[in-house]
């Protein structure tokens, strides 16, 4: 019985079932009929181009990066949701995964594109930069995949796209730690693919050569080799789209970049002579 001034009204007892349903509805993340892609490193370069390609293909995008203003530029003209995050921060991967699942209710595709570079002789590389490259290019990606994967496996579908590099396939001088991180990513992709067999979840490793982005400026040295020539971020994004559409395990951009790895595997001596000559 509730009394207000001289008026009295009767409040019927709440229906427990209705109350529970209302509470569940409040806690249930919003759902979308479109497939959901979480793209990291989406503030620039390959990540931004890939996000735009999937948005054009009708996917619902969750975009993550450290620079909100640039994320807004990537999302312009789309219905993408921005989830700024620093994957180098403690629990950064966990917090991003939780925010993404809270926002969309599911993740059908993870494009792990966040990463940094460093160029110069290994003996001059500061220890802090060794740790930073390894953490952002390898550890943070593994932690994010670990957070996202259980929901995909439970759903019986999904795909993880790992953005590697030809440096991880062949090793590039004066990019020793970056090469090591990307090689680790390639090994992780192969091992994880085997573990996920039969779950409905796939793993794609994207292996681009040099790409025309701000990556080289940010690492502290411009790209100076005459070969291979840099390709565009849009071309890499198109290759990612095709690989996901066709459920490919690996894709090299350009495709001839598979050749150095084959030469290295079949004739390592010849490979190293060519590397000494052409770099």
PDB file of C-alpha atoms in Angstrom, residues 118 120-127 130 176:
ATOM      1  CA  UNK A 118      61.643  -0.516 -35.323  1.00  0.00           C
ATOM      2  CA  UNK A 120      68.247  -0.266 -37.083  1.00  0.00           C
ATOM      3  CA  UNK A 121      71.111  -2.539 -35.986  1.00  0.00           C
ATOM      4  CA  UNK A 122      70.017  -4.920 -33.266  1.00  0.00           C
ATOM      5  CA  UNK A 123      73.034  -4.028 -31.086  1.00  0.00           C
ATOM      6  CA  UNK A 124      71.832  -0.420 -30.902  1.00  0.00           C
ATOM      7  CA  UNK A 125      68.202  -1.254 -30.137  1.00  0.00           C
ATOM      8  CA  UNK A 126      67.194  -0.125 -26.632  1.00  0.00           C
ATOM      9  CA  UNK A 127      65.904  -2.884 -24.385  1.00  0.00           C
ATOM     10  CA  UNK A 130      62.717  -4.720 -27.816  1.00  0.00           C
ATOM     11  CA  UNK A 176      65.488  -8.420 -36.299  1.00  0.00           C
TER      12      UNK A 176
END
